[in-house]
Coordinates of C-alpha atoms and ligand atoms in Angstrom, one line a residue:
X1 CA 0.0 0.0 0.0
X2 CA 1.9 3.2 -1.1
X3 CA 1.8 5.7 2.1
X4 CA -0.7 8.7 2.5
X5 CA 1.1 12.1 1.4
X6 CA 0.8 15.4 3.8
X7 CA 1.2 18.8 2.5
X8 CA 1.4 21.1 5.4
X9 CA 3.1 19.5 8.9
X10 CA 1.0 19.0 12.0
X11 CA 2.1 20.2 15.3
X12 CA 4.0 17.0 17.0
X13 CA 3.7 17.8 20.7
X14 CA 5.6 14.9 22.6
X15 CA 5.0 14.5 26.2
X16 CA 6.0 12.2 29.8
X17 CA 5.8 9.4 31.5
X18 CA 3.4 6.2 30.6
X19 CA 1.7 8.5 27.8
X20 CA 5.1 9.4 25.9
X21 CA 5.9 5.8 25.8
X22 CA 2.2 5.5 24.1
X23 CA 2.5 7.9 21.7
X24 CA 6.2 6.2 19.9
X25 CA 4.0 2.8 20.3
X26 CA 0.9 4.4 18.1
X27 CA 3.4 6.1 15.5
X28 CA 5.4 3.0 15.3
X29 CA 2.4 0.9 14.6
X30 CA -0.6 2.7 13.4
X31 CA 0.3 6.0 11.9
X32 CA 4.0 5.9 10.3
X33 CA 3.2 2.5 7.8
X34 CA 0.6 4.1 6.2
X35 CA 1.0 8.0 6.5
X36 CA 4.2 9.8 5.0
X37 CA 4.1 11.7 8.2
X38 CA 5.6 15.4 8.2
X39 CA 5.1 17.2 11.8
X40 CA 7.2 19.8 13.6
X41 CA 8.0 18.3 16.2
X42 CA 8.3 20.1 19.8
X43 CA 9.3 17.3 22.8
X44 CA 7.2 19.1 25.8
X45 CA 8.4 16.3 28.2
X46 CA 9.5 17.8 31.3
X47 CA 13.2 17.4 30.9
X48 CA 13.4 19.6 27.5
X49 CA 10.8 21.9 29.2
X50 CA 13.6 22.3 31.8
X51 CA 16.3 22.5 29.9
X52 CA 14.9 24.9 27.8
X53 CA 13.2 27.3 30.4
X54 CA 9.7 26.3 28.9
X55 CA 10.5 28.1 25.5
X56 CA 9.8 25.2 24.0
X57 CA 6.3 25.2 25.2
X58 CA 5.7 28.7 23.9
X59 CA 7.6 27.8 20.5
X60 CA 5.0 25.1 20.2
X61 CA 2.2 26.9 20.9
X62 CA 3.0 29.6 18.1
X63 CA 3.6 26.5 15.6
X64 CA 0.3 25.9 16.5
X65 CA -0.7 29.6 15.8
X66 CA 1.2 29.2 12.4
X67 CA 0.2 25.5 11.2
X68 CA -3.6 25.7 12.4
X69 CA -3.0 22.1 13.7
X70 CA -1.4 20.1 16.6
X71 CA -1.5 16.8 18.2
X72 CA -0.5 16.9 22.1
X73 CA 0.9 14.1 24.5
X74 CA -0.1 14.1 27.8
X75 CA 2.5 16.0 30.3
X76 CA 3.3 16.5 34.0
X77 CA 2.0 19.8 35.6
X78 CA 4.8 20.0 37.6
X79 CA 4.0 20.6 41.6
X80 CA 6.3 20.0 44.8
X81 CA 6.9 16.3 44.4
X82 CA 8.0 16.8 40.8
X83 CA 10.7 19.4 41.2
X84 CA 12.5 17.4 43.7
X85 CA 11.8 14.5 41.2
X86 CA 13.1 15.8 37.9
X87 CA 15.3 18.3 39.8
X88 CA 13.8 21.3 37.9
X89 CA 15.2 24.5 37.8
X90 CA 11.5 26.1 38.3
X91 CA 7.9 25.2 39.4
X92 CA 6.7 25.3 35.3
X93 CA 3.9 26.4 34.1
X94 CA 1.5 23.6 33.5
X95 CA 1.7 23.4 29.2
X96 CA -2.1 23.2 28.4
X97 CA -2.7 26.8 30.2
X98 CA -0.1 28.3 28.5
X99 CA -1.0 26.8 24.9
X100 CA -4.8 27.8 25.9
X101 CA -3.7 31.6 26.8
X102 CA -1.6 31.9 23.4
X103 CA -4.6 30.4 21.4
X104 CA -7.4 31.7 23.6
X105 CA -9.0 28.6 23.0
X106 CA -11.7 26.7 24.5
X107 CA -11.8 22.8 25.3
X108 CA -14.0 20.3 24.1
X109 CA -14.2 17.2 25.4
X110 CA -16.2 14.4 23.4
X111 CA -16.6 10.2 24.7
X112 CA -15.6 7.4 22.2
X113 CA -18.7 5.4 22.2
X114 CA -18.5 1.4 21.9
X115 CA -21.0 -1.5 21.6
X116 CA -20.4 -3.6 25.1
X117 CA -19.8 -0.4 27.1
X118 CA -22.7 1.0 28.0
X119 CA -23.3 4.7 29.3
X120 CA -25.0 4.7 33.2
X121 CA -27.8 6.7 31.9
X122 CA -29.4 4.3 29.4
X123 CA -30.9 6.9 27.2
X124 CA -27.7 8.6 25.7
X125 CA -26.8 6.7 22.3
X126 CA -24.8 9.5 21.4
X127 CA -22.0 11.2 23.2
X128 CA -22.4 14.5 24.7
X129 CA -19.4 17.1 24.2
X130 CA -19.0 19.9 26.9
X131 CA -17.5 22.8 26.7
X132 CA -15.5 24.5 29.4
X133 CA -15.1 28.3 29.6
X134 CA -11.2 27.9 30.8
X135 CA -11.2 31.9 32.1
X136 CA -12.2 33.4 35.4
X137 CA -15.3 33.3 37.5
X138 CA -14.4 31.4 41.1
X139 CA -10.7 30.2 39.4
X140 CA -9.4 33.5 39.7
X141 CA -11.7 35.1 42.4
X142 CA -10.0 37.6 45.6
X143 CA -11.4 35.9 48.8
X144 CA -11.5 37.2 52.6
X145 CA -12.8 36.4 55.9
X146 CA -13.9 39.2 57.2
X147 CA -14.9 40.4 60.7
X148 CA -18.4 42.4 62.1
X149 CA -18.5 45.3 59.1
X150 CA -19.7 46.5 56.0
X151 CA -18.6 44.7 52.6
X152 CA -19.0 47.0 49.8
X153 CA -18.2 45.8 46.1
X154 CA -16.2 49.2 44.6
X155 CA -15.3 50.1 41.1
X156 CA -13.0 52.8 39.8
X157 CA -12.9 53.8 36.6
X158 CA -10.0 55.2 34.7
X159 CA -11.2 58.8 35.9
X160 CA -10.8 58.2 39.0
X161 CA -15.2 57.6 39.4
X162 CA -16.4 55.1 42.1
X163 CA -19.4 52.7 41.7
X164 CA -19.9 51.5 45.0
X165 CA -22.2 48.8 46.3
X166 CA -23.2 47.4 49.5
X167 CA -22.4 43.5 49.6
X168 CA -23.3 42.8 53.4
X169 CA -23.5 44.7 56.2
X170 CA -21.6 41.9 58.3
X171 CA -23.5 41.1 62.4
X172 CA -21.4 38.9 62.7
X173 CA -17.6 36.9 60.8
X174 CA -18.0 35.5 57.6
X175 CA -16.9 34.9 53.9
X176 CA -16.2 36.8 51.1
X177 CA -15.8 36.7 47.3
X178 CA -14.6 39.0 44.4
X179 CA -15.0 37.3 40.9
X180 CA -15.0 39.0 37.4
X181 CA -14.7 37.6 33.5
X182 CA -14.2 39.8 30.4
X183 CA -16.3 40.4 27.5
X184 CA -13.2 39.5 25.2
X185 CA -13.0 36.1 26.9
X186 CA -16.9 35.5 27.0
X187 CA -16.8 36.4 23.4
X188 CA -13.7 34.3 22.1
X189 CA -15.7 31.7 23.9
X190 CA -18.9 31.9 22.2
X191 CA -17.3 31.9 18.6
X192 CA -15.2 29.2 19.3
X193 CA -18.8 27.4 20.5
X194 CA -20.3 28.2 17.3
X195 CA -17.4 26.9 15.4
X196 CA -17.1 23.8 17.0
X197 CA -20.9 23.2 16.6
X198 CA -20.7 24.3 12.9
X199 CA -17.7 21.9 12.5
X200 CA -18.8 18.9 13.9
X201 CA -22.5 19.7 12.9
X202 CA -24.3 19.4 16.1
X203 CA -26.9 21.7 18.3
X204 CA -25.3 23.8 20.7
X205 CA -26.8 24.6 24.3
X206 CA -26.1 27.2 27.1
X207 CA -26.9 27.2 30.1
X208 CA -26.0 29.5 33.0
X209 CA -28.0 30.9 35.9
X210 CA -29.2 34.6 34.8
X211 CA -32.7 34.5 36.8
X212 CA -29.5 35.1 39.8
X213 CA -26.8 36.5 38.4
X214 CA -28.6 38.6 36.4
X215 CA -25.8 41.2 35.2
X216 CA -22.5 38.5 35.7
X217 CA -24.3 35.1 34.0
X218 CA -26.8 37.9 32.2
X219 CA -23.8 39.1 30.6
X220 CA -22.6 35.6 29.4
X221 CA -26.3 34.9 27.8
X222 CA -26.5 38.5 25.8
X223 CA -22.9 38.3 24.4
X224 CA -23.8 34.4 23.3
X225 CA -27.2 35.8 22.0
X226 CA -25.8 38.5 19.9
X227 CA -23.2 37.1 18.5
X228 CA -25.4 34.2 17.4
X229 CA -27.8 36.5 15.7
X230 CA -25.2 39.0 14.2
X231 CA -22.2 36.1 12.7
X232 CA -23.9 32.8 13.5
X233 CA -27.6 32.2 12.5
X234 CA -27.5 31.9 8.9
X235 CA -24.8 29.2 8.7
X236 CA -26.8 27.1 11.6
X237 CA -30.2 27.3 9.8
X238 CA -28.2 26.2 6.4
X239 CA -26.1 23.5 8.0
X240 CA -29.7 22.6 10.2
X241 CA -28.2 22.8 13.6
X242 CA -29.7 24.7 16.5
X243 CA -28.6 26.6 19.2
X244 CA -30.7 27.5 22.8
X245 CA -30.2 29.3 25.8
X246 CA -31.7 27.5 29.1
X247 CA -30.9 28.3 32.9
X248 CA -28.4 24.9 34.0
X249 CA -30.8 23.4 36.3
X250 CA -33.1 23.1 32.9
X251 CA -29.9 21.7 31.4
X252 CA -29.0 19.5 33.7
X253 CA -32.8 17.2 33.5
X254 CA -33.1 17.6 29.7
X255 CA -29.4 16.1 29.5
X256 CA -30.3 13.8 32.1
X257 CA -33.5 12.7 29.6
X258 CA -31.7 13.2 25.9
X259 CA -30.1 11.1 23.5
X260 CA -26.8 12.8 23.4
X261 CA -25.5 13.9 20.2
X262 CA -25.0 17.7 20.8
X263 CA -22.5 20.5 22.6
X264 CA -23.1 21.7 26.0
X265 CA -21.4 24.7 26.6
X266 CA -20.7 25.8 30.0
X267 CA -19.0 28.4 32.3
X268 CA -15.8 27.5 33.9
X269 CA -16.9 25.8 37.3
X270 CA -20.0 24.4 35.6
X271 CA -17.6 22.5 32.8
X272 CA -15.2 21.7 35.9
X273 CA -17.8 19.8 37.5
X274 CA -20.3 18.4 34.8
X275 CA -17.1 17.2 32.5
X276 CA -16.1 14.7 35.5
X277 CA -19.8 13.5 35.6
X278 CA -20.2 13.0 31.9
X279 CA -17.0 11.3 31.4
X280 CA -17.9 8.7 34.2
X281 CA -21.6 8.6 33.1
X282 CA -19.9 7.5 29.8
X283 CA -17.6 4.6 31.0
X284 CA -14.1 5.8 31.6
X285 CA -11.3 8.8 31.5
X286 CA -9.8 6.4 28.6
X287 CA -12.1 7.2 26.1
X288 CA -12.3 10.8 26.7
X289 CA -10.7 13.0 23.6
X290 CA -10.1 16.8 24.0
X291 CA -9.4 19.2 22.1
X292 CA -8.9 22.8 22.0
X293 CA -10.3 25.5 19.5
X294 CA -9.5 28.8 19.0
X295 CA -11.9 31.4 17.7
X296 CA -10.0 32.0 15.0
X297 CA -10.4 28.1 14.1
X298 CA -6.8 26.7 15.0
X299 CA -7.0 23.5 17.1
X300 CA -5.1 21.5 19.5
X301 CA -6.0 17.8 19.4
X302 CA -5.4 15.7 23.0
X303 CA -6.7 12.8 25.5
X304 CA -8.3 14.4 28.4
X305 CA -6.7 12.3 31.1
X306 CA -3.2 12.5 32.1
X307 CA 0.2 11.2 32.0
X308 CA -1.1 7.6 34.1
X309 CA 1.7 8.0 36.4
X310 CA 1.2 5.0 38.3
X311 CA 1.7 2.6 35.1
X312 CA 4.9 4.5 34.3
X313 CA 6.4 3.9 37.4
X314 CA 5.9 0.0 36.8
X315 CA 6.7 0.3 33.3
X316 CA 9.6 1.4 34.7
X317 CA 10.1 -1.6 36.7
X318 CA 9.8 -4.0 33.6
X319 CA 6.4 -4.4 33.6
X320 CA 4.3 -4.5 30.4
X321 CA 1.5 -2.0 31.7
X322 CA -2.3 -2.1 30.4
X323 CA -2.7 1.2 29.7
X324 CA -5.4 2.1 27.2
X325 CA -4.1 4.4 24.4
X326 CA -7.5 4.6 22.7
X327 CA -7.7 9.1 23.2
X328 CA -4.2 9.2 22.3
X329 CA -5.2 7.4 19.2
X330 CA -7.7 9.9 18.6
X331 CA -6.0 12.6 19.2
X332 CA -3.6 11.6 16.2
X333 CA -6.7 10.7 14.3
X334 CA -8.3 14.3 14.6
X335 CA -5.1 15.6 13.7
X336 CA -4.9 14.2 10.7
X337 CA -8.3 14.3 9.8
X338 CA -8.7 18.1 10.4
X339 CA -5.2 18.2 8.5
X340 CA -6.3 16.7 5.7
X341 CA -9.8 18.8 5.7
X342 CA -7.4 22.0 5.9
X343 CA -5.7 20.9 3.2
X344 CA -8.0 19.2 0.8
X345 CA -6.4 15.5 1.3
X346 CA -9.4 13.4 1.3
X347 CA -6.7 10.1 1.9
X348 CA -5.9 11.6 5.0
X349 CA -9.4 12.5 6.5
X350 CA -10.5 8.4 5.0
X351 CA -7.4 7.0 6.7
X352 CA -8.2 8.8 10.1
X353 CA -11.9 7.4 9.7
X354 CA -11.0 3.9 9.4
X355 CA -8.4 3.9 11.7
X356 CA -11.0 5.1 14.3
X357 CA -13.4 2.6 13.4
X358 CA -10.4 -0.4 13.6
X359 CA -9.7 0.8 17.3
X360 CA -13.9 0.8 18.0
X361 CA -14.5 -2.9 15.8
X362 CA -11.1 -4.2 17.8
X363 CA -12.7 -3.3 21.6
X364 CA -16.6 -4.5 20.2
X365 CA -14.6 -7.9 19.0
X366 CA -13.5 -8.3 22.6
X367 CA -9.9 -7.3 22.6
X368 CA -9.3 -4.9 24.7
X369 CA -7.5 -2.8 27.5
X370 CA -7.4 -3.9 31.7
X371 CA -9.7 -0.3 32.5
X372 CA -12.6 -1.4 30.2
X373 CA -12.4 -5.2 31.0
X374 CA -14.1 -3.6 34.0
X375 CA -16.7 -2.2 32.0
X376 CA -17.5 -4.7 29.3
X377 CA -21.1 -6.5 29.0
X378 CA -19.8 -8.5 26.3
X379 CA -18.6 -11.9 26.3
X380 CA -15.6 -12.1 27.9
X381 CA -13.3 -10.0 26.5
X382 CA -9.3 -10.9 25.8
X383 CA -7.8 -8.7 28.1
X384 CA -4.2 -7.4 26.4
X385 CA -1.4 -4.8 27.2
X386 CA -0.9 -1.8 25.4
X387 CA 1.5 -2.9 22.7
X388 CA -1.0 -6.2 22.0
X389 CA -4.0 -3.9 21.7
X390 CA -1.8 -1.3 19.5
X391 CA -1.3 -4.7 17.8
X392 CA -4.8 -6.0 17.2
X393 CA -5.6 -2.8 16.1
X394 CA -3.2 -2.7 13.4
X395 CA -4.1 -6.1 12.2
X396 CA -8.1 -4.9 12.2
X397 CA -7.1 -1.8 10.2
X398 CA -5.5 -4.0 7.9
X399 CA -8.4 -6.6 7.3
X400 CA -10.9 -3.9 6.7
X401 CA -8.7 -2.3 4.0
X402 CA -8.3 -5.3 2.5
Ligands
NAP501 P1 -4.1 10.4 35.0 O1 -2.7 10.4 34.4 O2 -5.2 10.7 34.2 O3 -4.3 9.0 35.7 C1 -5.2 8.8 36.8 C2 -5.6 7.3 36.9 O4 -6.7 7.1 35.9 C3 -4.6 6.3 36.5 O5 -3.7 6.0 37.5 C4 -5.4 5.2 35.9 O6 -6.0 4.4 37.0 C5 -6.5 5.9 35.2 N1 -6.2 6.2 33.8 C6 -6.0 7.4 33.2 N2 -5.7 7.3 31.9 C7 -5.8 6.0 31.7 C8 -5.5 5.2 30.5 N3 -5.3 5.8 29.3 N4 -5.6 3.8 30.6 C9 -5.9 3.2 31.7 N5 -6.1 3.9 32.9 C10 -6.0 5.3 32.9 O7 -4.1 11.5 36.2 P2 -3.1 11.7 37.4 O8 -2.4 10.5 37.9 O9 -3.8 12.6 38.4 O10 -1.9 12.7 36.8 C11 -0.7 12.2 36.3 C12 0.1 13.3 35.7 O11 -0.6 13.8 34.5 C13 0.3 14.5 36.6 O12 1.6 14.9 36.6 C14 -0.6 15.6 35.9 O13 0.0 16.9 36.0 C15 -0.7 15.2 34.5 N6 -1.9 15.6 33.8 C16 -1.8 16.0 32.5 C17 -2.9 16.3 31.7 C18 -2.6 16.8 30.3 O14 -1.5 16.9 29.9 N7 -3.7 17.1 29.6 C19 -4.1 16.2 32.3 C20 -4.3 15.7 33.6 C21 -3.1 15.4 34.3 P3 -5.4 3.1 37.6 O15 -4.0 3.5 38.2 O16 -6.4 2.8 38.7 O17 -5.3 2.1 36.6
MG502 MG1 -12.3 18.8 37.5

């Protein structure tokens, strides 16, 4: 089979631990035998992050800028633990907020669906994508405890005016909270909701709380609503999509009651908390795929869990860990795909389509990673390491292109 051609490089960003091992194992056997693969490659492990004062995250991130599209390993956020551990010169930045602020992108994050694995709520056939609003709100908020006294909420302009407001008039101690967003970032937000809902054609919902907050969440709902109506309307009622507004207790029951299949957009501690329900609800952290779009339609393809620390270290011990690669796969695969859509390469976008549905038909044969073992309601499954599934997969790919 002669190998698939690229035009324009994708964004290789390498990363640590269990995950780095993972992503040479997928090139090695699924992507470099049948794609002529051209990327610029950036190795964001933590070592070269060190060694190169985290320039290298920042180079990658304006590649990303350049190219339109990148694929990302998992990496370490570094904390305590890890400077003592890699001996690091400086308590780095985690990589995915510093790619997000040079983009100003949002996050989706979408399930992989699979016969045998069955979502706890019985009615979704379809997965649900949320996404997060990665600025402000209670992430960056100013907080005090405060004593018997008066909390007033003050605002001074660049004249020097003051809008003041009485918070509480405090009887007795208590808490205290000072959060604000920005109408750029609510904005970027929104388009890069729309985009996302254009591109993958599905409905889009809102939801926020702006019978309460009615000038912070009131905010969110009339930039959404305008922007809708001034860019967005025409290309949803063409491409058939819809997109509603609804307070996120309404939200939360008709997701509850749906079929799945569309975006829920959400602000920041909203998509903190929901994103961890839905990717449980759906099975496992595994099969969760992420990726971040920017409003001016450059994107950043990733799994959403981490580096799996805990099969590194007994990798490391000899071990041949069962680590399911299945969102790193995916990540390569949307990659490639939205590479080959960019550039008109309809080999590319077919390859990434059937590799997908190798990795789905290789699981709903039975083969299949230790996490979703757990899960199955299949016959039972073969239960295989990393490299075996990586292998099965291959040899799937290959029958079905037969
Ligand atoms: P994690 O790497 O997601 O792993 C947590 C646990 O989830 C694992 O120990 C494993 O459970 C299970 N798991 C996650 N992915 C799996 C997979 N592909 N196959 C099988 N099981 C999987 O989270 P963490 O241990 O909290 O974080 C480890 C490092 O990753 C940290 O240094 C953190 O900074 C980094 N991190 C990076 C990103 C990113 O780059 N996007 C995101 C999150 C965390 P069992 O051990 O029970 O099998
Ligand atoms: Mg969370």
């Amino acid at each position: 089979m002669e190998k698939i051609k690229m035009t324009t490089p994708l964004v290789e960003m390498d990363g640590d631990e269990m995950t780095r091992i993972l992503w040479k194992m997928i090139k090695d056997e699924l992507i470099l035998p049948f794609v002529d693969l051209k990327t610029e490659y950036y190795d964001l492990g933590l070592p070269n992050r060190d060694a190169t004062a985290d320039k290298v995250t920042m180079d990658a991130a304006l590649a990303n800028k350049k190219y339109g599209v990148s694929v990302k390993c998992a990496t370490i956020t570094p904390n305590a633990q890890r400077m003592s551990e890699y001996n690091l010169h400086e308590m780095w930045k985690s990589p995915n907020g510093t790619i997000r602020a040079i983009l100003d992108g949002t996050v989706f994050r979408a399930p992989i669906l699979v016969d045998g694995i069955s979502p706890v709520v019985k009615t979704w056939k379809k997965p649900i994508t949320i996404a997060r609003h990665a600025y402000g709100d209670v992430y960056k908020a100013t907080e005090l405890r405060t004593g018997e006294g008066k909390a007033e909420l003050v605002f001074t302009d660049r004249d020097g005016n003051e809008t003041r407001k009485t918070i509480y008039d405090f009887e007795c101690p208590g808490v205290l909270t000072g959060q604000y967003n920005k109408d750029s970032s609510i904005s970027s937000f929104a388009r890069a909701c729309f985009n996302f809902a254009l591109d993958t054609k599905q409905d889009l919902w809102f939801s926020a709380k702006d019978t309460i907050a009615k000038v912070y969440d009131g905010t969110f709902k009339q930039i959404f609503a305008e922007i809708y109506e001034n860019e967005y309307r025409a290309r949803f009622e063409e491409a058939g999509i819809t997109y509603f507004y609804t307070l996120i207790d309404d939200a939360v029951a008709r997701v509850i009651r749906s079929e799945g299949g569309f975006i829920w957009a959400c602000k920041n501690y909203d998509g903190d908390v929901m994103s961890d329900m839905i990717s449980t609800a759906f099975g496992s952290l595994a099969m969760m795929t992420s990726v971040l779009v920017s409003p001016d339609g450059k994107f950043e393809y990733e799994a959403a869990h981490g580096t799996v620390t805990r099969h590194y270290y007994r990798y490391l011990e000899g071990e041949k860990p069962s680590t399911n690669p299945m969102a790193t796969i995916f990540a390569w695969t949307g990659a490639l795909r939205k590479r080959g859509e960019l550039d008109g390469s309809s080999a590319l976008c077919r390859f990434a389509s059937r590799m997908e549905a190798a990795c789905i038909a290789t699981i709903e044969g039975g083969t299949m990673t230790k996490d979703l073992a757990l899960l199955w309601r299949g016959q039972t499954p073969t239960v295989v390491n990393s490299e075996e599934f990586l292998r099965a997969v291959r040899a799937t790919f290959e029958t079905l292109e037969q």
